[in-house]
Amino acid sequence: MKVALVGIGKIARDQHVPAINGSKDWELAATVSRHGSVDGVEAFADLDTLLAERPDIEVVSLCLPPVPRFDYAVAALRAGRHVMLEKPPGATVAECHALEAMAREAGVSVYATWHSREAAQVNQARDWLKDKRLKSLKVTWKEDVRRWHPGQEWIWKAGGLGVFDPGINALSIVTEILPDAIRLTAASLEFPENRETPIAASLVFAHPHGADISAVFDWRQEGDQTWMIEAETDDGVLRLTEGGARLSINGETAAEQDADGNPLLGEYPRLYAKMAKLVRDGGIDMDLAPMTLVADAFLLGRRVTVEPFEE
């Protein structure tokens, strides 16, 4: 199938392009970007022109920041194209519901992707936890924003999510591996005085069976980067590290699925394989559980002003 990639930035170059080029399901047929392109691939400056001139392209994959993404998705859906959405799938929950309704009306597929759910050990963690009694779960997601998001000013603007841009990855894993739904009960969000989005957050959740669940996100981490989920159960302790790429249960390390040192290896190829299946089956996947928790954090969270952040 032919796919057009819209938004040629870091995530597109690092993850989407290699995943598409390495897939037997996909051909990267065109790109849309005002500033970027991919060697050997037809480039368009705007989506409307692509939709008009390339009716043979069935799928549009949107790698834009969340705020402008809705209008692009609407245009693609109205043109009868299947749409794949980078995380988070929109700037608001209402936007995402609207896109799903439009896709259903048009009879096309739309996919809200959560790449961290495709990390190598997430499925094994989910399977192990499904019949255990959970006592506690703690998320520690700490990284250096200067290292991972250099020069990305949009992420500090309203709608850019700030530290929840990586934090939502953790929540996508949590909502995938837990057999029971959780809800937010308290949050503290730290906003640099010169920024519109938070640089750190602490969250507390309610679990239907009383387990203690919390999360700490921080973008000021220097040195070792930490992406860890630790769950204590009646049958021992499960620990997911490196964003779900590594797993240990009661101190025993699970066999590595992707072992070349790249924590994201395999995630985007698996996303594109799922998108291919959705298109073939006429399916829709718009799970918004991670986004709902983030929205609730902004609704319920206590705002704390901290020192300015400078790149």
Coordinates of N, CA, C and O in Angstrom, one line a residue, residues 53-115:
E53 N -3.6 15.5 -6.3 CA -2.7 15.0 -7.4 C -2.4 13.5 -7.3 O -1.9 12.9 -8.2
R54 N -2.5 12.9 -6.1 CA -2.2 11.5 -5.8 C -3.3 10.7 -5.3 O -3.3 10.3 -4.1
P55 N -4.4 10.5 -6.0 CA -5.5 9.7 -5.5 C -5.1 8.2 -5.3 O -5.9 7.5 -4.6
D56 N -4.0 7.8 -5.8 CA -3.5 6.4 -5.6 C -3.0 6.2 -4.2 O -2.8 5.0 -3.8
I57 N -2.7 7.2 -3.5 CA -2.1 7.1 -2.1 C -3.3 6.8 -1.2 O -4.1 7.7 -1.0
E58 N -3.3 5.7 -0.6 CA -4.5 5.3 0.3 C -4.4 5.7 1.7 O -5.4 5.9 2.3
V59 N -3.2 5.9 2.2 CA -3.0 6.2 3.6 C -2.1 7.4 3.8 O -1.2 7.6 3.1
V60 N -2.6 8.2 4.8 CA -1.8 9.4 5.2 C -1.4 9.2 6.7 O -2.2 9.0 7.6
S61 N -0.1 9.3 6.9 CA 0.5 9.1 8.3 C 0.9 10.5 8.8 O 1.8 11.1 8.1
L62 N 0.3 11.0 9.9 CA 0.6 12.4 10.3 C 1.6 12.4 11.5 O 1.3 11.9 12.5
C63 N 2.7 13.1 11.2 CA 3.8 13.2 12.2 C 3.9 14.6 12.7 O 5.0 15.0 13.1
L64 N 2.9 15.4 12.5 CA 2.9 16.8 12.9 C 2.7 16.9 14.4 O 2.2 16.0 15.1
P65 N 3.1 18.1 15.0 CA 2.7 18.3 16.4 C 1.2 18.2 16.6 O 0.4 18.4 15.6
P66 N 0.7 18.0 17.8 CA -0.7 17.7 18.0 C -1.6 18.9 17.7 O -2.7 18.7 17.2
V67 N -1.2 20.1 17.9 CA -2.2 21.2 17.7 C -2.6 21.4 16.2 O -3.8 21.5 16.0
P68 N -1.7 21.4 15.2 CA -2.2 21.5 13.9 C -2.7 20.2 13.2 O -3.3 20.2 12.1
R69 N -2.6 19.1 13.9 CA -2.8 17.8 13.3 C -4.3 17.6 12.9 O -4.6 16.9 11.9
F70 N -5.2 18.2 13.7 CA -6.7 17.9 13.4 C -7.1 18.3 12.0 O -7.7 17.5 11.3
D71 N -6.7 19.5 11.6 CA -7.2 20.0 10.3 C -6.6 19.1 9.2 O -7.3 18.8 8.1
Y72 N -5.4 18.6 9.3 CA -4.8 17.7 8.3 C -5.6 16.4 8.3 O -5.8 15.8 7.2
A73 N -5.9 15.8 9.5 CA -6.6 14.6 9.6 C -8.0 14.7 8.9 O -8.4 13.8 8.2
V74 N -8.7 15.8 9.2 CA -10.0 16.1 8.6 C -9.9 16.1 7.1 O -10.7 15.4 6.4
A75 N -8.9 16.8 6.6 CA -8.8 16.8 5.1 C -8.6 15.5 4.5 O -9.1 15.1 3.5
A76 N -7.7 14.7 5.1 CA -7.4 13.3 4.6 C -8.6 12.4 4.7 O -9.0 11.7 3.8
L77 N -9.3 12.5 5.8 CA -10.5 11.6 6.0 C -11.6 12.0 5.0 O -12.3 11.2 4.4
R78 N -11.8 13.3 4.8 CA -12.8 13.8 3.8 C -12.5 13.4 2.4 O -13.3 13.2 1.5
A79 N -11.2 13.2 2.1 CA -10.7 12.7 0.8 C -10.8 11.2 0.7 O -10.3 10.7 -0.3
G80 N -11.3 10.5 1.7 CA -11.4 9.1 1.7 C -10.1 8.3 2.0 O -10.0 7.1 1.6
R81 N -9.2 9.0 2.6 CA -7.9 8.3 2.9 C -7.9 7.7 4.4 O -8.5 8.4 5.3
H82 N -7.3 6.7 4.6 CA -7.0 6.1 5.9 C -6.0 7.0 6.6 O -5.1 7.5 5.9
V83 N -6.1 7.2 7.9 CA -5.2 8.1 8.6 C -4.6 7.4 9.8 O -5.3 6.7 10.6
M84 N -3.3 7.6 9.9 CA -2.5 7.1 11.1 C -2.0 8.3 11.8 O -1.4 9.3 11.3
L85 N -2.2 8.4 13.2 CA -1.9 9.5 14.0 C -0.8 9.2 14.9 O -0.8 8.3 15.7
E86 N 0.3 10.1 14.9 CA 1.3 10.0 15.9 C 0.7 10.3 17.3 O -0.4 10.9 17.4
K87 N 1.4 9.9 18.3 CA 0.9 10.2 19.7 C 1.3 11.6 20.1 O 2.4 12.1 19.7
P88 N 0.5 12.3 20.9 CA -0.9 12.0 21.2 C -1.7 12.2 19.9 O -1.4 13.0 19.1
P89 N -2.9 11.5 19.8 CA -3.6 11.5 18.6 C -4.3 12.9 18.2 O -4.7 13.1 17.1
G90 N -4.3 13.8 19.2 CA -4.8 15.1 18.9 C -4.5 16.1 20.0 O -3.8 15.7 21.0
A91 N -4.9 17.3 19.9 CA -4.6 18.3 20.9 C -5.7 18.2 22.0 O -5.4 18.7 23.1
T92 N -6.9 17.7 21.7 CA -7.9 17.6 22.7 C -8.6 16.2 22.5 O -8.6 15.6 21.5
V93 N -9.3 15.8 23.6 CA -10.0 14.5 23.5 C -11.2 14.7 22.6 O -11.5 13.7 21.8
A94 N -11.9 15.8 22.6 CA -13.0 16.0 21.7 C -12.6 15.9 20.2 O -13.3 15.4 19.4
E95 N -11.4 16.4 19.9 CA -10.9 16.3 18.5 C -10.8 14.8 18.1 O -11.2 14.4 17.0
C96 N -10.3 14.0 19.0 CA -10.1 12.6 18.7 C -11.5 11.9 18.5 O -11.6 11.1 17.6
H97 N -12.4 12.2 19.3 CA -13.8 11.6 19.1 C -14.4 12.1 17.8 O -15.0 11.3 17.1
A98 N -14.1 13.3 17.4 CA -14.6 13.8 16.1 C -14.0 13.1 15.0 O -14.7 12.7 14.0
L99 N -12.7 12.8 15.0 CA -12.0 12.1 14.0 C -12.5 10.7 13.8 O -12.7 10.2 12.7
E100 N -12.7 10.0 15.0 CA -13.3 8.7 14.9 C -14.6 8.6 14.2 O -14.9 7.8 13.4
A101 N -15.5 9.6 14.6 CA -16.8 9.7 14.0 C -16.7 9.9 12.5 O -17.5 9.3 11.7
M102 N -15.8 10.8 12.1 CA -15.7 11.1 10.7 C -15.2 9.8 9.9 O -15.6 9.5 8.8
A103 N -14.2 9.1 10.5 CA -13.7 7.9 9.9 C -14.8 6.8 9.7 O -14.9 6.2 8.6
R104 N -15.6 6.7 10.7 CA -16.7 5.7 10.6 C -17.7 6.1 9.5 O -18.2 5.3 8.7
E105 N -18.0 7.4 9.4 CA -18.9 7.9 8.4 C -18.3 7.7 7.0 O -19.1 7.4 6.1
A106 N -17.0 7.9 6.9 CA -16.4 7.8 5.6 C -16.1 6.3 5.2 O -15.7 6.1 4.1
G107 N -16.1 5.4 6.2 CA -15.8 4.0 5.9 C -14.3 3.8 5.7 O -13.9 2.9 5.0
V108 N -13.5 4.6 6.5 CA -12.0 4.4 6.4 C -11.5 4.1 7.8 O -12.2 4.3 8.8
S109 N -10.2 3.7 7.8 CA -9.6 3.4 9.1 C -8.9 4.7 9.6 O -8.3 5.5 8.9
V110 N -8.9 4.8 11.0 CA -8.1 5.8 11.7 C -7.4 5.1 12.9 O -8.1 4.2 13.5
Y111 N -6.2 5.4 13.1 CA -5.4 4.7 14.1 C -4.7 5.7 15.0 O -3.8 6.4 14.6
A112 N -5.1 5.7 16.3 CA -4.3 6.4 17.3 C -3.2 5.6 17.8 O -3.4 4.7 18.6
T113 N -2.0 5.9 17.4 CA -0.9 5.0 17.7 C -0.3 5.4 19.1 O -0.2 6.5 19.5
W114 N 0.2 4.3 19.8 CA 0.9 4.5 21.0 C 2.2 3.7 20.9 O 2.1 2.5 21.2
H115 N 3.3 4.3 20.5 CA 4.4 3.4 20.1 C 5.0 2.7 21.3 O 5.5 1.6 21.1

